[in-house]
Structure formats: structure tokens, C-alpha cells
Amino acid sequence: MTTANTQTDAVPKTAQPSPRYRLPDPPEPHPDDMTSAKHLALTGNAHHLIHHFGNPGTTLVAAERYIVLAPHPGRDAIRRSPDLLIAFNVDPQAYEESNGYIISEQSKPPDFVLEVASPRTGHIDVGAKRDDYAALGIPEYWRFDETETGRYHGARLAGERLENGQYAPIPIDELDDDVLQGYSPVLNLHLRWERGRLGWHDPATGRHILTYEDQRNRADHAEDRVRALEAELNRLRNP
């Protein structure tokens, strides 16, 4: 008589990938801190930079999400959310999936961060944030203050480059009473304070990078040329 084997072979379970760690959202901005939206989002500056650099698969232009060194940062770990972050040769999709920039995940810190001064946080931008961005290894840190006296940052425009773990100032030129400019080696662009507005100028041409208006004018010009060519073809066909 055959005895049934009541012990079944163990079936190995397929390993399930660990869920990706997602950073929490930063707190909602205080009304006094909306200067960043004014100079980056409402002016289209962030969009202009995305268009200028291209390569959306490897270039990240982002804002107001946390930067941390590693997943699951402890209570005392550095966690900062800049007004603008730019990083080259990274994975923008990982940034979205992690809800922020995790340096160990991207294998490098962001290349550039910028803070726009506000009455409530200007002193943090020049103090604790500056120290933390240096500790995170971010090569360039820039600050923009729309006020004519640089009331909240102590300067209307300031850029610093990381050297041996410490930030050293980038020269700022006064082109006019109402125009200051500094060169970012990381971006290969001039940042400009012009009558309280933030601009980004190509050093090769001296011109501002393409804006919404430039793109619209190009489209209008192309449409005018198409219409002119169509009119010329009609004239040749029907002399």
C-alpha cells in the first residue's frame, strides 16, 4: 500500500522589492516666503532653465523638496528644501519617486542651489542653510535678494563656490547702479540682479536665455515665413 506523503515540498517565495523610501513634503510656505514663487515660478524662470539645459532625462531643475544624504534620515540629519535646485547627470525619475533629492541614491549632491530672500527666512539662508549646503557637498550656493539694499541677505546677489569643504565668494560685478552680475561656472551662466529681478544670461551672447516671449516671437516669425512662402508659391502658380 502506498502511503501519501503529507509533507509537501517548500515552494520558494518570490522576493518582493522593498518599497522605495519617500521623503515627506516640506511644510507649506508661509505667506512671507512667497518671494521665491514670484522670482522663479511666476516669471517662468524655472521653465526657461529647463528649456535652456535640455536633456530632461538626466538634468533636474526642481524646487522646494528636501535634500538629504541618505534614505531614512535620522532626527538630527540635515534636511533642506532650496528654492531652486539644479543637478546634471542624475535620475529625475528617482527624484520624483523619492519625493526629493537623496544624495546616496543619485550618487552625487546637486550641482547648484539658490535661495530667494524673504523677511522671515533671510537670516537662515546666510546662516544655518549655508552651513548645511556646505556639509551636503553642494558645489555652488547662490542667494538673491530683491530689495535695493539687500536687506534680508546682506547683499542683493551673492554666489559661493565650495573649496575644501568651505564656501568661498564668487566675484559679483556692478554693471550699473541697478544691475549686478556674477558668473556661475557650474551652470556656465551669468546670474543677474537687475532692478530687483532675477535673470540668467548666456556669457557667449550676453543675452538672456530664451523666455516665453522669445519662444512666442520665434513661433510667430516662423508662421509669417510660412505664409510668405505660400503666397509666393501661389503667385508663381498663377502669374
PDB file of C-alpha atoms in Angstrom:
ATOM      1  CA  MET A   1       0.000   0.000   0.000  1.00  0.00           C
ATOM      2  CA  THR A   2       1.294   3.440  -0.957  1.00  0.00           C
ATOM      3  CA  THR A   3       1.293   5.982   1.820  1.00  0.00           C
ATOM      4  CA  ALA A   4       0.535   9.542   0.797  1.00  0.00           C
ATOM      5  CA  ASN A   5       3.273  11.987   1.612  1.00  0.00           C
ATOM      6  CA  THR A   6       1.661  14.577   3.815  1.00  0.00           C
ATOM      7  CA  GLN A   7       4.757  16.774   3.726  1.00  0.00           C
ATOM      8  CA  THR A   8       4.770  19.000   0.637  1.00  0.00           C
ATOM      9  CA  ASP A   9       7.901  20.474  -0.874  1.00  0.00           C
ATOM     10  CA  ALA A  10       8.510  24.042   0.217  1.00  0.00           C
ATOM     11  CA  VAL A  11       7.808  26.475  -2.619  1.00  0.00           C
ATOM     12  CA  PRO A  12      10.226  29.392  -2.558  1.00  0.00           C
ATOM     13  CA  LYS A  13       8.521  32.758  -2.402  1.00  0.00           C
ATOM     14  CA  THR A  14       9.440  35.373  -4.931  1.00  0.00           C
ATOM     15  CA  ALA A  15      11.322  38.151  -3.180  1.00  0.00           C
ATOM     16  CA  GLN A  16       9.338  41.349  -3.202  1.00  0.00           C
ATOM     17  CA  PRO A  17      11.268  44.553  -3.796  1.00  0.00           C
ATOM     18  CA  SER A  18      11.385  46.847  -0.810  1.00  0.00           C
ATOM     19  CA  PRO A  19       9.159  49.869  -1.297  1.00  0.00           C
ATOM     20  CA  ARG A  20      11.100  52.984  -2.197  1.00  0.00           C
ATOM     21  CA  TYR A  21      11.607  55.382   0.689  1.00  0.00           C
ATOM     22  CA  ARG A  22       9.711  58.637   0.119  1.00  0.00           C
ATOM     23  CA  LEU A  23      10.691  61.839   1.814  1.00  0.00           C
ATOM     24  CA  PRO A  24       7.931  63.825   3.499  1.00  0.00           C
ATOM     25  CA  ASP A  25       6.660  67.023   1.942  1.00  0.00           C
ATOM     26  CA  PRO A  26       8.216  70.195   3.358  1.00  0.00           C
ATOM     27  CA  PRO A  27       5.827  72.419   5.323  1.00  0.00           C
ATOM     28  CA  GLU A  28       3.566  74.714   3.339  1.00  0.00           C
ATOM     29  CA  PRO A  29       5.326  78.024   2.689  1.00  0.00           C
ATOM     30  CA  HIS A  30       4.472  80.958   4.916  1.00  0.00           C
ATOM     31  CA  PRO A  31       2.940  83.943   3.032  1.00  0.00           C
ATOM     32  CA  ASP A  32       6.118  85.934   3.774  1.00  0.00           C
ATOM     33  CA  ASP A  33       8.163  83.299   1.912  1.00  0.00           C
ATOM     34  CA  MET A  34       6.362  83.621  -1.440  1.00  0.00           C
ATOM     35  CA  THR A  35       9.184  85.720  -2.929  1.00  0.00           C
ATOM     36  CA  SER A  36      10.631  82.501  -4.395  1.00  0.00           C
ATOM     37  CA  ALA A  37       7.437  81.843  -6.363  1.00  0.00           C
ATOM     38  CA  LYS A  38       7.474  85.450  -7.551  1.00  0.00           C
ATOM     39  CA  HIS A  39      11.001  85.218  -8.991  1.00  0.00           C
ATOM     40  CA  LEU A  40      11.101  81.584 -10.127  1.00  0.00           C
ATOM     41  CA  ALA A  41       7.631  80.254 -10.952  1.00  0.00           C
ATOM     42  CA  LEU A  42       5.578  83.306 -11.883  1.00  0.00           C
ATOM     43  CA  THR A  43       8.312  84.748 -14.117  1.00  0.00           C
ATOM     44  CA  GLY A  44       8.829  81.382 -15.810  1.00  0.00           C
ATOM     45  CA  ASN A  45      12.496  81.307 -14.750  1.00  0.00           C
ATOM     46  CA  ALA A  46      12.401  77.611 -13.827  1.00  0.00           C
ATOM     47  CA  HIS A  47      10.837  76.750 -17.197  1.00  0.00           C
ATOM     48  CA  HIS A  48      13.411  78.875 -19.033  1.00  0.00           C
ATOM     49  CA  LEU A  49      16.236  76.974 -17.319  1.00  0.00           C
ATOM     50  CA  ILE A  50      14.692  73.589 -18.153  1.00  0.00           C
ATOM     51  CA  HIS A  51      14.415  74.641 -21.793  1.00  0.00           C
ATOM     52  CA  HIS A  52      17.958  76.064 -21.828  1.00  0.00           C
ATOM     53  CA  PHE A  53      19.684  72.984 -20.425  1.00  0.00           C
ATOM     54  CA  GLY A  54      17.600  70.374 -22.249  1.00  0.00           C
ATOM     55  CA  ASN A  55      18.316  66.681 -21.548  1.00  0.00           C
ATOM     56  CA  PRO A  56      15.288  66.188 -19.261  1.00  0.00           C
ATOM     57  CA  GLY A  57      16.234  62.537 -18.803  1.00  0.00           C
ATOM     58  CA  THR A  58      19.452  63.440 -16.964  1.00  0.00           C
ATOM     59  CA  THR A  59      19.101  67.089 -15.917  1.00  0.00           C
ATOM     60  CA  LEU A  60      16.999  68.062 -12.920  1.00  0.00           C
ATOM     61  CA  VAL A  61      15.647  71.567 -12.351  1.00  0.00           C
ATOM     62  CA  ALA A  62      13.442  71.438  -9.275  1.00  0.00           C
ATOM     63  CA  ALA A  63      12.362  73.282  -6.170  1.00  0.00           C
ATOM     64  CA  GLU A  64      11.039  73.079  -2.642  1.00  0.00           C
ATOM     65  CA  ARG A  65      11.592  69.401  -1.898  1.00  0.00           C
ATOM     66  CA  TYR A  66      14.084  68.087   0.617  1.00  0.00           C
ATOM     67  CA  ILE A  67      17.741  67.264   0.004  1.00  0.00           C
ATOM     68  CA  VAL A  68      19.136  64.577   2.327  1.00  0.00           C
ATOM     69  CA  LEU A  69      22.288  62.474   2.411  1.00  0.00           C
ATOM     70  CA  ALA A  70      20.602  59.057   2.628  1.00  0.00           C
ATOM     71  CA  PRO A  71      17.174  57.385   2.950  1.00  0.00           C
ATOM     72  CA  HIS A  72      15.554  57.283   6.393  1.00  0.00           C
ATOM     73  CA  PRO A  73      17.400  60.340   7.720  1.00  0.00           C
ATOM     74  CA  GLY A  74      17.502  60.481  11.483  1.00  0.00           C
ATOM     75  CA  ARG A  75      16.011  63.188  13.606  1.00  0.00           C
ATOM     76  CA  ASP A  76      19.249  65.220  13.581  1.00  0.00           C
ATOM     77  CA  ALA A  77      20.153  64.620   9.911  1.00  0.00           C
ATOM     78  CA  ILE A  78      20.477  67.579   7.538  1.00  0.00           C
ATOM     79  CA  ARG A  79      17.289  68.127   5.577  1.00  0.00           C
ATOM     80  CA  ARG A  80      16.895  71.289   3.491  1.00  0.00           C
ATOM     81  CA  SER A  81      14.484  72.349   0.739  1.00  0.00           C
ATOM     82  CA  PRO A  82      16.023  75.026  -1.524  1.00  0.00           C
ATOM     83  CA  ASP A  83      14.053  77.468  -3.624  1.00  0.00           C
ATOM     84  CA  LEU A  84      15.881  76.145  -6.699  1.00  0.00           C
ATOM     85  CA  LEU A  85      17.988  73.034  -7.282  1.00  0.00           C
ATOM     86  CA  ILE A  86      19.868  72.107 -10.471  1.00  0.00           C
ATOM     87  CA  ALA A  87      21.673  68.793 -10.951  1.00  0.00           C
ATOM     88  CA  PHE A  88      23.298  67.302 -14.048  1.00  0.00           C
ATOM     89  CA  ASN A  89      23.787  63.599 -14.889  1.00  0.00           C
ATOM     90  CA  VAL A  90      21.227  62.399 -12.376  1.00  0.00           C
ATOM     91  CA  ASP A  91      17.940  60.466 -12.399  1.00  0.00           C
ATOM     92  CA  PRO A  92      14.963  62.872 -12.333  1.00  0.00           C
ATOM     93  CA  GLN A  93      12.557  59.924 -12.111  1.00  0.00           C
ATOM     94  CA  ALA A  94      14.204  58.769  -8.872  1.00  0.00           C
ATOM     95  CA  TYR A  95      13.787  62.308  -7.541  1.00  0.00           C
ATOM     96  CA  GLU A  96      10.054  62.131  -8.254  1.00  0.00           C
ATOM     97  CA  GLU A  97       9.656  58.641  -6.808  1.00  0.00           C
ATOM     98  CA  SER A  98      11.562  59.580  -3.643  1.00  0.00           C
ATOM     99  CA  ASN A  99       9.755  62.944  -3.363  1.00  0.00           C
ATOM    100  CA  GLY A 100      13.099  64.662  -3.035  1.00  0.00           C
ATOM    101  CA  TYR A 101      16.833  64.519  -3.636  1.00  0.00           C
ATOM    102  CA  ILE A 102      18.639  61.660  -1.857  1.00  0.00           C
ATOM    103  CA  ILE A 103      22.363  62.124  -2.416  1.00  0.00           C
ATOM    104  CA  SER A 104      23.290  58.457  -1.889  1.00  0.00           C
ATOM    105  CA  GLU A 105      20.605  57.454  -4.398  1.00  0.00           C
ATOM    106  CA  GLN A 106      21.804  59.945  -7.042  1.00  0.00           C
ATOM    107  CA  SER A 107      25.495  59.219  -6.269  1.00  0.00           C
ATOM    108  CA  LYS A 108      26.268  62.938  -6.080  1.00  0.00           C
ATOM    109  CA  PRO A 109      24.955  66.127  -4.480  1.00  0.00           C
ATOM    110  CA  PRO A 110      23.074  68.696  -6.568  1.00  0.00           C
ATOM    111  CA  ASP A 111      25.385  70.958  -8.543  1.00  0.00           C
ATOM    112  CA  PHE A 112      23.654  74.225  -7.691  1.00  0.00           C
ATOM    113  CA  VAL A 113      21.147  75.601  -5.206  1.00  0.00           C
ATOM    114  CA  LEU A 114      19.644  79.063  -4.867  1.00  0.00           C
ATOM    115  CA  GLU A 115      17.657  80.778  -2.148  1.00  0.00           C
ATOM    116  CA  VAL A 116      15.442  83.827  -2.674  1.00  0.00           C
ATOM    117  CA  ALA A 117      15.350  86.139   0.338  1.00  0.00           C
ATOM    118  CA  SER A 118      12.203  86.603   2.374  1.00  0.00           C
ATOM    119  CA  PRO A 119      11.643  88.670   5.536  1.00  0.00           C
ATOM    120  CA  ARG A 120      11.155  85.561   7.662  1.00  0.00           C
ATOM    121  CA  THR A 121      13.948  83.279   6.451  1.00  0.00           C
ATOM    122  CA  GLY A 122      16.670  85.557   5.062  1.00  0.00           C
ATOM    123  CA  HIS A 123      18.844  85.123   8.161  1.00  0.00           C
ATOM    124  CA  ILE A 124      18.609  81.320   7.825  1.00  0.00           C
ATOM    125  CA  ASP A 125      19.761  81.473   4.190  1.00  0.00           C
ATOM    126  CA  VAL A 126      23.015  83.198   5.192  1.00  0.00           C
ATOM    127  CA  GLY A 127      23.474  81.142   8.368  1.00  0.00           C
ATOM    128  CA  ALA A 128      22.270  77.593   9.013  1.00  0.00           C
ATOM    129  CA  LYS A 129      21.351  76.812   5.406  1.00  0.00           C
ATOM    130  CA  ARG A 130      24.735  77.950   4.164  1.00  0.00           C
ATOM    131  CA  ASP A 131      26.466  75.633   6.641  1.00  0.00           C
ATOM    132  CA  ASP A 132      24.193  72.722   5.745  1.00  0.00           C
ATOM    133  CA  TYR A 133      24.624  73.105   1.983  1.00  0.00           C
ATOM    134  CA  ALA A 134      28.396  73.030   2.506  1.00  0.00           C
ATOM    135  CA  ALA A 135      28.056  69.892   4.656  1.00  0.00           C
ATOM    136  CA  LEU A 136      25.954  68.277   1.909  1.00  0.00           C
ATOM    137  CA  GLY A 137      28.792  68.962  -0.564  1.00  0.00           C
ATOM    138  CA  ILE A 138      26.840  71.233  -2.928  1.00  0.00           C
ATOM    139  CA  PRO A 139      29.419  72.912  -5.224  1.00  0.00           C
ATOM    140  CA  GLU A 140      27.624  76.248  -5.675  1.00  0.00           C
ATOM    141  CA  TYR A 141      25.254  78.189  -3.441  1.00  0.00           C
ATOM    142  CA  TRP A 142      23.629  81.422  -4.663  1.00  0.00           C
ATOM    143  CA  ARG A 143      21.383  83.951  -2.930  1.00  0.00           C
ATOM    144  CA  PHE A 144      19.094  86.588  -4.447  1.00  0.00           C
ATOM    145  CA  ASP A 145      17.508  89.461  -2.512  1.00  0.00           C
ATOM    146  CA  GLU A 146      15.080  91.657  -4.455  1.00  0.00           C
ATOM    147  CA  THR A 147      15.444  94.629  -2.093  1.00  0.00           C
ATOM    148  CA  GLU A 148      17.631  97.548  -3.215  1.00  0.00           C
ATOM    149  CA  THR A 149      19.725  97.330  -0.039  1.00  0.00           C
ATOM    150  CA  GLY A 150      19.953  93.546   0.226  1.00  0.00           C
ATOM    151  CA  ARG A 151      18.018  93.894   3.449  1.00  0.00           C
ATOM    152  CA  TYR A 152      17.469  90.212   4.212  1.00  0.00           C
ATOM    153  CA  HIS A 153      20.672  88.605   2.882  1.00  0.00           C
ATOM    154  CA  GLY A 154      23.089  91.465   3.434  1.00  0.00           C
ATOM    155  CA  ALA A 155      23.654  91.598  -0.358  1.00  0.00           C
ATOM    156  CA  ARG A 156      21.398  91.818  -3.381  1.00  0.00           C
ATOM    157  CA  LEU A 157      23.215  88.978  -5.178  1.00  0.00           C
ATOM    158  CA  ALA A 158      25.765  86.541  -3.773  1.00  0.00           C
ATOM    159  CA  GLY A 159      27.332  83.359  -5.072  1.00  0.00           C
ATOM    160  CA  GLU A 160      29.740  80.978  -3.351  1.00  0.00           C
ATOM    161  CA  ARG A 161      31.773  78.010  -4.511  1.00  0.00           C
ATOM    162  CA  LEU A 162      32.754  75.080  -2.298  1.00  0.00           C
ATOM    163  CA  GLU A 163      36.519  74.890  -1.708  1.00  0.00           C
ATOM    164  CA  ASN A 164      37.946  72.336   0.734  1.00  0.00           C
ATOM    165  CA  GLY A 165      34.575  71.969   2.429  1.00  0.00           C
ATOM    166  CA  GLN A 166      34.033  75.723   2.880  1.00  0.00           C
ATOM    167  CA  TYR A 167      32.225  78.280   0.740  1.00  0.00           C
ATOM    168  CA  ALA A 168      34.346  80.994  -0.882  1.00  0.00           C
ATOM    169  CA  PRO A 169      32.734  84.023  -2.549  1.00  0.00           C
ATOM    170  CA  ILE A 170      32.263  84.269  -6.307  1.00  0.00           C
ATOM    171  CA  PRO A 171      33.011  87.795  -7.623  1.00  0.00           C
ATOM    172  CA  ILE A 172      29.962  89.969  -8.287  1.00  0.00           C
ATOM    173  CA  ASP A 173      30.339  92.807 -10.797  1.00  0.00           C
ATOM    174  CA  GLU A 174      28.352  96.038 -10.678  1.00  0.00           C
ATOM    175  CA  LEU A 175      27.412  96.714 -14.303  1.00  0.00           C
ATOM    176  CA  ASP A 176      25.226  99.681 -13.380  1.00  0.00           C
ATOM    177  CA  ASP A 177      23.592 101.193 -10.322  1.00  0.00           C
ATOM    178  CA  ASP A 178      20.664  98.843 -10.850  1.00  0.00           C
ATOM    179  CA  VAL A 179      22.500  95.835 -12.333  1.00  0.00           C
ATOM    180  CA  LEU A 180      24.712  93.279 -10.555  1.00  0.00           C
ATOM    181  CA  GLN A 181      26.091  90.142 -12.190  1.00  0.00           C
ATOM    182  CA  GLY A 182      28.049  87.048 -11.201  1.00  0.00           C
ATOM    183  CA  TYR A 183      29.260  84.057 -13.209  1.00  0.00           C
ATOM    184  CA  SER A 184      28.285  80.503 -12.276  1.00  0.00           C
ATOM    185  CA  PRO A 185      30.948  78.047 -13.547  1.00  0.00           C
ATOM    186  CA  VAL A 186      28.643  75.120 -12.787  1.00  0.00           C
ATOM    187  CA  LEU A 187      25.844  76.467 -14.991  1.00  0.00           C
ATOM    188  CA  ASN A 188      28.028  78.441 -17.418  1.00  0.00           C
ATOM    189  CA  LEU A 189      25.573  81.310 -16.998  1.00  0.00           C
ATOM    190  CA  HIS A 190      25.641  84.797 -15.565  1.00  0.00           C
ATOM    191  CA  LEU A 191      23.130  85.370 -12.768  1.00  0.00           C
ATOM    192  CA  ARG A 192      21.922  88.951 -12.775  1.00  0.00           C
ATOM    193  CA  TRP A 193      20.160  91.220 -10.287  1.00  0.00           C
ATOM    194  CA  GLU A 194      18.507  93.846 -12.463  1.00  0.00           C
ATOM    195  CA  ARG A 195      16.141  96.360 -10.868  1.00  0.00           C
ATOM    196  CA  GLY A 196      15.031  93.770  -8.348  1.00  0.00           C
ATOM    197  CA  ARG A 197      14.523  90.986 -10.889  1.00  0.00           C
ATOM    198  CA  LEU A 198      16.474  87.743 -11.278  1.00  0.00           C
ATOM    199  CA  GLY A 199      17.885  86.963 -14.719  1.00  0.00           C
ATOM    200  CA  TRP A 200      20.030  84.284 -16.389  1.00  0.00           C
ATOM    201  CA  HIS A 201      22.358  85.424 -19.189  1.00  0.00           C
ATOM    202  CA  ASP A 202      24.411  83.402 -21.646  1.00  0.00           C
ATOM    203  CA  PRO A 203      28.048  84.583 -21.437  1.00  0.00           C
ATOM    204  CA  ALA A 204      28.605  83.625 -25.085  1.00  0.00           C
ATOM    205  CA  THR A 205      25.965  86.053 -26.355  1.00  0.00           C
ATOM    206  CA  GLY A 206      25.298  88.387 -23.433  1.00  0.00           C
ATOM    207  CA  ARG A 207      21.616  87.725 -23.975  1.00  0.00           C
ATOM    208  CA  HIS A 208      19.085  86.368 -21.519  1.00  0.00           C
ATOM    209  CA  ILE A 209      18.321  82.677 -22.051  1.00  0.00           C
ATOM    210  CA  LEU A 210      15.183  82.014 -24.076  1.00  0.00           C
ATOM    211  CA  THR A 211      11.982  83.227 -22.421  1.00  0.00           C
ATOM    212  CA  TYR A 212       8.295  82.643 -23.136  1.00  0.00           C
ATOM    213  CA  GLU A 213       8.270  85.864 -25.171  1.00  0.00           C
ATOM    214  CA  ASP A 214      11.293  84.781 -27.230  1.00  0.00           C
ATOM    215  CA  GLN A 215       9.673  81.423 -27.991  1.00  0.00           C
ATOM    216  CA  ARG A 216       6.394  83.094 -28.953  1.00  0.00           C
ATOM    217  CA  ASN A 217       8.208  85.574 -31.223  1.00  0.00           C
ATOM    218  CA  ARG A 218      10.091  82.722 -32.893  1.00  0.00           C
ATOM    219  CA  ALA A 219       6.850  80.846 -33.496  1.00  0.00           C
ATOM    220  CA  ASP A 220       5.188  84.000 -34.888  1.00  0.00           C
ATOM    221  CA  HIS A 221       8.184  84.657 -37.135  1.00  0.00           C
ATOM    222  CA  ALA A 222       8.145  81.067 -38.442  1.00  0.00           C
ATOM    223  CA  GLU A 223       4.408  81.344 -39.140  1.00  0.00           C
ATOM    224  CA  ASP A 224       4.955  84.612 -41.023  1.00  0.00           C
ATOM    225  CA  ARG A 225       7.649  82.971 -43.164  1.00  0.00           C
ATOM    226  CA  VAL A 226       5.351  80.041 -43.987  1.00  0.00           C
ATOM    227  CA  ARG A 227       2.602  82.441 -45.049  1.00  0.00           C
ATOM    228  CA  ALA A 228       5.052  84.436 -47.192  1.00  0.00           C
ATOM    229  CA  LEU A 229       6.281  81.262 -48.910  1.00  0.00           C
ATOM    230  CA  GLU A 230       2.722  80.110 -49.551  1.00  0.00           C
ATOM    231  CA  ALA A 231       1.890  83.492 -51.073  1.00  0.00           C
ATOM    232  CA  GLU A 232       4.979  83.341 -53.298  1.00  0.00           C
ATOM    233  CA  LEU A 233       4.082  79.815 -54.480  1.00  0.00           C
ATOM    234  CA  ASN A 234       0.546  80.928 -55.294  1.00  0.00           C
ATOM    235  CA  ARG A 235       1.944  83.881 -57.271  1.00  0.00           C
ATOM    236  CA  LEU A 236       4.236  81.600 -59.286  1.00  0.00           C
ATOM    237  CA  ARG A 237       1.435  79.168 -59.992  1.00  0.00           C
ATOM    238  CA  ASN A 238      -0.970  81.879 -61.033  1.00  0.00           C
ATOM    239  CA  PRO A 239       1.042  84.588 -62.783  1.00  0.00           C
TER     240      PRO A 239
END
